[in-house]
XYZ file of C-alpha atoms in Angstrom:
442
model
C -0.100 -0.217 0.052
C 1.651 3.280 -0.856
C 1.835 5.764 1.642
C 0.143 9.193 0.938
C 2.522 11.688 2.590
C 5.052 13.505 1.240
C 7.503 16.359 2.401
C 5.904 19.280 3.627
C 8.601 21.570 3.963
C 10.971 23.466 2.411
C 14.449 23.632 3.901
C 18.142 24.307 3.487
C 21.131 22.257 4.385
C 21.861 24.140 7.199
C 22.197 22.383 10.637
C 19.836 23.315 13.537
C 21.088 24.642 16.848
C 18.389 22.390 19.092
C 19.593 24.486 22.292
C 17.424 26.952 20.986
C 19.590 30.148 20.351
C 18.944 30.629 16.788
C 15.207 29.002 16.405
C 13.348 32.463 15.673
C 15.596 32.603 12.633
C 15.725 29.241 11.507
C 15.258 28.782 7.465
C 12.812 25.710 7.728
C 8.972 26.090 7.659
C 5.955 23.366 8.229
C 3.217 23.502 5.171
C 0.750 23.198 8.183
C -2.072 23.255 5.774
C -0.663 20.343 3.799
C 0.395 18.624 7.419
C -3.164 18.830 8.828
C -4.773 16.944 5.577
C -3.119 13.900 6.560
C -4.794 13.792 10.306
C -8.406 12.519 9.563
C -9.497 13.446 13.093
C -8.662 17.445 12.695
C -11.686 19.418 12.534
C -11.942 23.137 11.670
C -14.786 23.437 14.552
C -12.520 22.115 17.593
C -9.024 22.563 18.401
C -6.926 19.708 19.532
C -4.248 21.272 22.498
C -3.849 17.766 24.770
C -1.275 16.409 22.487
C 1.311 16.119 25.474
C -1.078 13.314 26.669
C -1.414 12.067 23.329
C -1.340 13.151 20.107
C -3.583 12.630 16.763
C -2.872 9.924 14.260
C -1.654 10.636 10.551
C -3.047 8.401 8.021
C 0.573 7.214 7.267
C 0.692 5.745 10.576
C -2.932 4.476 10.096
C -2.195 2.908 6.629
C 0.572 1.099 7.706
C -1.391 -0.638 10.272
C -4.273 -1.724 7.979
C -1.808 -2.527 5.661
C -0.294 -5.343 7.917
C -3.992 -6.607 8.874
C -4.964 -6.700 5.311
C -1.895 -8.138 3.557
C 0.309 -10.264 5.747
C -1.402 -10.650 8.889
C 0.631 -13.407 10.689
C 2.780 -13.768 13.618
C 6.402 -12.726 13.716
C 9.364 -15.085 14.296
C 6.833 -18.182 14.349
C 6.685 -19.638 10.966
C 8.201 -20.553 7.911
C 5.421 -19.804 5.743
C 5.164 -16.354 3.636
C 2.820 -14.483 5.375
C 4.913 -14.829 8.671
C 8.475 -14.649 6.709
C 6.605 -11.024 5.185
C 5.342 -9.844 8.666
C 8.574 -10.627 10.260
C 10.803 -8.680 7.415
C 8.542 -5.767 8.004
C 8.712 -6.090 11.593
C 12.654 -6.192 11.907
C 12.868 -3.350 9.466
C 10.754 -1.238 11.817
C 12.997 -2.121 14.934
C 15.723 -0.929 12.827
C 13.938 2.036 11.881
C 12.867 2.682 15.585
C 16.681 2.395 16.703
C 18.149 4.637 14.321
C 15.652 7.356 15.370
C 17.147 7.650 18.963
C 20.572 6.563 17.951
C 20.598 3.004 19.197
C 21.350 -0.425 17.633
C 18.232 -2.928 17.032
C 19.652 -5.484 19.827
C 19.324 -2.348 22.518
C 15.555 -1.916 21.538
C 12.767 -3.683 23.790
C 9.303 -3.176 22.664
C 7.309 -2.302 25.617
C 3.583 -1.134 25.858
C 4.231 2.373 26.868
C 6.796 4.355 28.904
C 5.415 3.574 32.199
C 5.815 -0.211 30.831
C 9.412 0.331 30.140
C 10.064 2.104 33.572
C 8.922 -0.646 35.525
C 10.949 -3.266 33.410
C 14.227 -1.235 34.411
C 12.922 -1.346 38.123
C 12.224 -4.674 38.259
C 14.993 -5.739 36.106
C 18.075 -4.157 38.036
C 19.394 -6.079 41.314
C 19.139 -3.234 44.117
C 20.441 -4.004 47.647
C 19.066 -2.322 50.700
C 20.404 1.035 51.137
C 20.802 1.497 47.688
C 19.577 5.180 46.600
C 17.657 6.121 43.556
C 17.446 9.898 42.994
C 14.125 11.257 41.190
C 12.974 14.744 40.812
C 9.724 16.421 42.429
C 9.008 16.991 38.541
C 8.341 13.413 37.729
C 5.200 11.575 36.414
C 4.085 9.112 38.908
C 4.976 6.428 36.649
C 8.839 7.249 37.430
C 7.956 7.516 41.107
C 5.626 4.698 41.930
C 8.109 1.812 40.773
C 10.709 3.157 42.916
C 8.218 3.518 45.805
C 7.375 -0.413 45.537
C 11.083 -1.090 45.837
C 11.695 0.926 48.843
C 8.928 -1.314 50.525
C 9.949 -4.646 49.292
C 13.998 -4.223 48.949
C 14.938 -1.367 51.315
C 15.930 1.210 48.665
C 15.959 4.721 49.770
C 14.408 7.334 47.417
C 15.948 10.660 47.162
C 14.355 14.003 45.930
C 15.823 16.777 43.852
C 13.426 19.801 44.256
C 13.744 22.401 41.277
C 12.650 25.995 41.240
C 8.977 26.688 40.739
C 9.677 27.206 37.138
C 11.433 24.015 36.676
C 14.935 25.294 36.585
C 17.460 22.665 36.696
C 20.265 23.625 39.165
C 23.192 21.500 38.341
C 25.286 22.250 41.647
C 21.989 21.613 43.681
C 21.639 18.090 41.961
C 25.278 17.386 42.215
C 25.328 17.499 45.826
C 22.458 14.902 46.205
C 24.825 12.282 44.428
C 26.756 10.162 47.469
C 28.545 6.895 46.988
C 25.379 5.187 47.832
C 23.064 6.337 44.745
C 22.932 3.453 41.959
C 20.236 5.053 39.897
C 19.161 8.647 38.511
C 15.786 8.501 37.326
C 14.619 11.646 35.601
C 12.220 13.209 32.950
C 13.605 14.978 29.995
C 11.064 17.259 29.511
C 8.512 18.079 32.681
C 4.987 16.813 31.532
C 3.834 19.849 33.860
C 5.904 22.922 33.014
C 7.680 21.678 29.774
C 11.000 22.501 31.296
C 14.063 20.568 29.757
C 16.627 19.026 31.997
C 20.097 19.131 30.873
C 20.233 15.340 30.004
C 24.153 15.306 28.666
C 25.599 17.142 31.692
C 23.446 15.083 34.103
C 24.875 11.777 32.229
C 28.427 13.333 32.405
C 28.088 13.469 36.332
C 26.289 9.842 36.496
C 29.227 8.709 34.173
C 31.876 10.006 36.571
C 30.461 8.387 39.580
C 29.372 5.057 37.948
C 25.802 5.769 38.260
C 23.117 4.351 36.194
C 20.968 6.830 34.442
C 17.273 6.386 33.345
C 15.888 8.899 31.162
C 12.030 9.283 30.921
C 11.437 10.835 27.196
C 8.031 10.759 26.884
C 7.260 14.383 26.011
C 10.737 14.681 24.397
C 10.733 12.326 21.520
C 7.879 14.030 19.822
C 9.305 17.304 19.638
C 13.378 16.794 20.398
C 16.036 15.207 18.458
C 17.873 12.232 20.441
C 20.775 10.408 20.374
C 21.186 8.224 23.188
C 24.971 7.831 22.400
C 25.481 11.289 22.842
C 23.490 11.815 25.543
C 25.335 8.736 27.316
C 22.292 7.256 28.962
C 21.778 3.730 30.056
C 18.223 3.688 29.673
C 15.739 5.479 27.814
C 11.703 5.411 27.650
C 8.871 6.755 25.756
C 5.630 5.706 24.367
C 4.267 5.683 20.705
C 1.143 7.608 20.895
C 2.804 10.863 22.057
C 4.845 11.008 19.032
C 2.256 10.528 16.089
C 2.117 6.918 16.700
C -0.759 4.275 17.819
C -1.335 3.745 21.649
C 0.064 0.121 23.370
C 3.274 0.600 22.383
C 6.802 2.061 23.832
C 10.268 1.680 23.647
C 12.870 1.181 26.277
C 16.462 1.794 25.295
C 18.785 -0.434 26.782
C 22.577 0.155 26.690
C 24.042 -2.959 25.066
C 25.907 -4.186 28.139
C 22.711 -3.942 30.291
C 20.816 -5.674 27.853
C 23.162 -8.514 27.677
C 23.543 -9.006 31.242
C 20.625 -7.896 33.131
C 17.903 -10.680 33.578
C 14.480 -10.023 32.146
C 11.713 -8.978 34.403
C 9.143 -10.957 32.041
C 10.244 -14.317 30.723
C 7.883 -16.456 28.121
C 7.869 -17.616 24.282
C 10.866 -16.493 22.658
C 12.813 -15.126 25.486
C 14.745 -18.708 25.934
C 16.826 -20.608 23.339
C 15.306 -23.788 24.062
C 17.175 -25.711 21.724
C 20.588 -24.755 23.475
C 18.981 -26.098 26.642
C 19.919 -29.400 28.228
C 16.984 -29.644 29.920
C 14.349 -32.166 28.370
C 11.061 -30.458 30.061
C 10.797 -27.077 31.449
C 9.664 -28.652 34.639
C 13.294 -29.665 35.579
C 14.586 -26.608 34.201
C 16.832 -23.976 35.978
C 16.260 -20.301 34.730
C 19.767 -19.662 35.656
C 21.369 -22.597 33.660
C 19.383 -21.787 30.213
C 20.514 -19.936 27.540
C 18.300 -16.729 26.623
C 17.626 -15.709 22.917
C 19.484 -13.391 20.857
C 19.332 -9.892 21.554
C 16.412 -8.053 21.310
C 14.428 -11.125 21.682
C 15.571 -12.049 25.202
C 13.610 -8.746 26.016
C 10.219 -9.693 24.044
C 8.076 -12.367 25.873
C 5.324 -13.659 23.930
C 3.840 -12.033 20.783
C 4.824 -8.142 20.263
C 2.394 -5.824 19.131
C 3.005 -6.180 15.797
C 0.810 -3.478 14.113
C 1.513 -0.677 16.665
C 5.361 -1.180 15.822
C 4.815 -0.698 12.027
C 2.652 2.280 13.000
C 5.532 3.510 15.319
C 7.796 2.977 12.636
C 5.733 5.142 10.224
C 5.327 7.413 12.855
C 9.423 8.075 12.841
C 9.149 8.214 8.802
C 6.675 11.038 9.165
C 8.564 12.792 11.768
C 11.797 12.457 10.129
C 10.426 13.670 6.901
C 9.194 17.005 8.426
C 12.552 17.316 10.267
C 13.082 18.096 14.150
C 14.367 21.563 12.954
C 11.496 22.607 11.752
C 9.241 20.938 14.439
C 11.540 22.517 17.313
C 10.934 26.193 15.238
C 7.323 25.608 14.736
C 6.786 24.821 18.593
C 8.913 27.744 20.044
C 7.084 29.979 17.421
C 3.497 28.579 18.914
C 4.891 28.952 22.538
C 6.342 32.469 21.909
C 2.864 33.402 20.670
C 1.116 31.623 23.444
C 2.951 33.073 26.260
C 3.158 36.443 24.935
C -0.813 36.341 24.922
C -1.765 34.907 28.123
C 1.010 37.296 29.921
C -1.320 40.278 28.699
C -4.473 38.893 30.268
C -5.383 39.936 33.916
C -5.229 37.147 36.511
C -3.503 34.661 34.616
C -0.787 32.647 36.412
C 1.878 30.925 34.505
C 3.650 27.568 35.331
C 7.285 26.977 34.095
C 9.916 29.278 32.107
C 8.996 32.471 30.782
C 11.534 31.945 27.581
C 10.295 29.996 24.751
C 13.532 28.481 23.969
C 13.746 27.107 27.757
C 10.521 24.738 27.341
C 8.615 22.547 25.116
C 5.511 23.153 23.496
C 3.521 22.613 26.894
C 1.593 25.609 28.596
C 0.170 25.301 32.139
C -1.698 28.283 33.559
C -4.583 29.218 36.152
C -7.168 31.762 35.605
C -7.444 33.723 39.569
C -8.939 30.580 41.741
C -11.285 29.003 39.231
C -10.620 25.060 39.604
C -8.745 23.940 36.764
C -11.072 21.353 35.718
C -13.960 24.322 35.484
C -11.687 26.342 32.801
C -10.999 22.916 30.928
C -14.854 22.279 31.147
C -15.605 25.910 29.805
C -12.919 25.615 27.103
C -14.369 22.428 25.773
C -18.125 23.463 26.305
C -17.981 26.972 25.293
C -15.348 27.206 22.826
C -14.775 23.234 21.567
C -11.025 23.299 22.531
C -9.282 20.218 24.071
C -7.078 21.294 26.803
C -5.970 18.998 30.179
C -6.604 19.808 33.796
C -5.609 18.405 37.063
C -2.081 17.824 38.423
C -1.129 15.456 35.708
C 0.038 12.701 37.538
C 2.985 14.691 38.729
C 1.676 15.705 42.405
C 4.816 16.089 43.714
C 5.835 19.404 41.768
C 2.447 20.591 43.338
C 3.082 19.626 46.474
C 6.700 20.047 47.092
C 7.657 22.930 45.095
C 4.407 24.806 44.757
C 4.026 24.032 48.366
C 0.296 23.562 48.252
C -1.559 21.537 51.004
C -4.033 20.372 48.456
C -3.031 20.618 45.155
C -5.502 21.770 42.352
C -3.223 21.571 39.814
C -3.734 23.432 36.490
C -4.704 23.691 33.108
C -2.505 22.553 30.510
C -2.582 23.280 26.735
C 0.204 21.890 24.382
C 0.775 22.568 20.720
C 2.421 20.439 17.954
C 3.122 20.365 14.504
C -0.574 20.464 13.012
C -1.628 23.546 15.301
C -2.221 26.384 13.480
C -1.354 30.397 14.445
C -5.195 31.149 14.013
C -5.864 28.394 16.820
C -3.282 29.590 19.086
C -5.054 33.109 18.681
C -8.642 31.562 19.366
C -7.009 29.701 22.219
C -5.970 33.004 23.982
C -9.290 34.840 23.178
C -11.558 31.989 24.968
C -8.739 32.384 27.953
C -9.486 36.213 27.652
C -13.407 35.748 27.560
C -13.163 33.117 30.769
C -11.131 35.659 32.654
C -12.895 38.558 32.051
C -16.345 37.268 32.809
C -15.186 34.967 35.642
C -12.932 37.389 37.306
C -15.046 41.075 36.715
């Protein structure tokens, strides 16, 4: 099946400065109207500003999944017949494509159901001892806190907390002081899902390497918006979800540095993870897992049938993002953020969260309107203006409790922009917020 997507941008050969200094003058532009035609769920009557929770899905992703179901629906790595061989070939190509997307080898890619699955996989696979320390931050999603809380209860590890500023600014000296000889793992977000603030991951990785500390990155909010190269970063583990980066639900990626993929014991075992032909045991009943041979990477980490269609869809999403290019995506994100930030700061009664400079944040914009409950603002934006945002604590209650120092965190309203959002939509959003503020705060 032929994919309908064609390049939507005009670009030169210059390299982007992804730290943001040169983004306002980048010579790469998105043909947004052309892009929007690839998203069947986009409607001129509504505005979707909840991409940080789940992005919309373009036609090439839908077509890639449909092609599998219609033309070569079979299991992978399980059959010697044509359908299975074709499915396996497409699947392996997709995994290799996803690996290149983050600068990894296919053997370092573990297919998961989402980022939460990947975080738990790491937590359950590492051999912690009582007294080991895991350092997280108050900006983390609960998915990067609860697995470590469970280990604190079951194993006796100690959870240490880095507390950023209210705007999310990452103080490297303050962070470094929290590292001790007992620190076994640092587990941090790349981009805050509440503030959009960006963690200097390469600097953190350098500190961890110097102290022989493992480094796990939750890149759920980074993968859709920023170029990622795990080798350049120097992390040990990195996770992200497909559904936030134009891909389907039900699929995520865990990058596991090759040496860890080779030596660690998978948390989940089953069909495909063990090389039974190389095992001397005649039955599994009398088999010792420690004496068995694992399958070659990455199959060692793939228990049971993987989400085949979803992996193919995620690979198509990778192609879509690569065709557009992250220079254009970063530029568009910052243009949208600059426009939205300036507009909100001009509205009386608005409380903004996160960095005030667009280049210091991703395309996440959080705010409150006076003392209005965020849930009420979200309801009004939906019912009166057909604008979809997220309201609440965004599974990051520690930020509101520890950093904002609120006894009962009420959360905030979160709008997020992506490559299919237009300037007109930003302006309609600002007009709606202003109208709500004028009506409710007067």
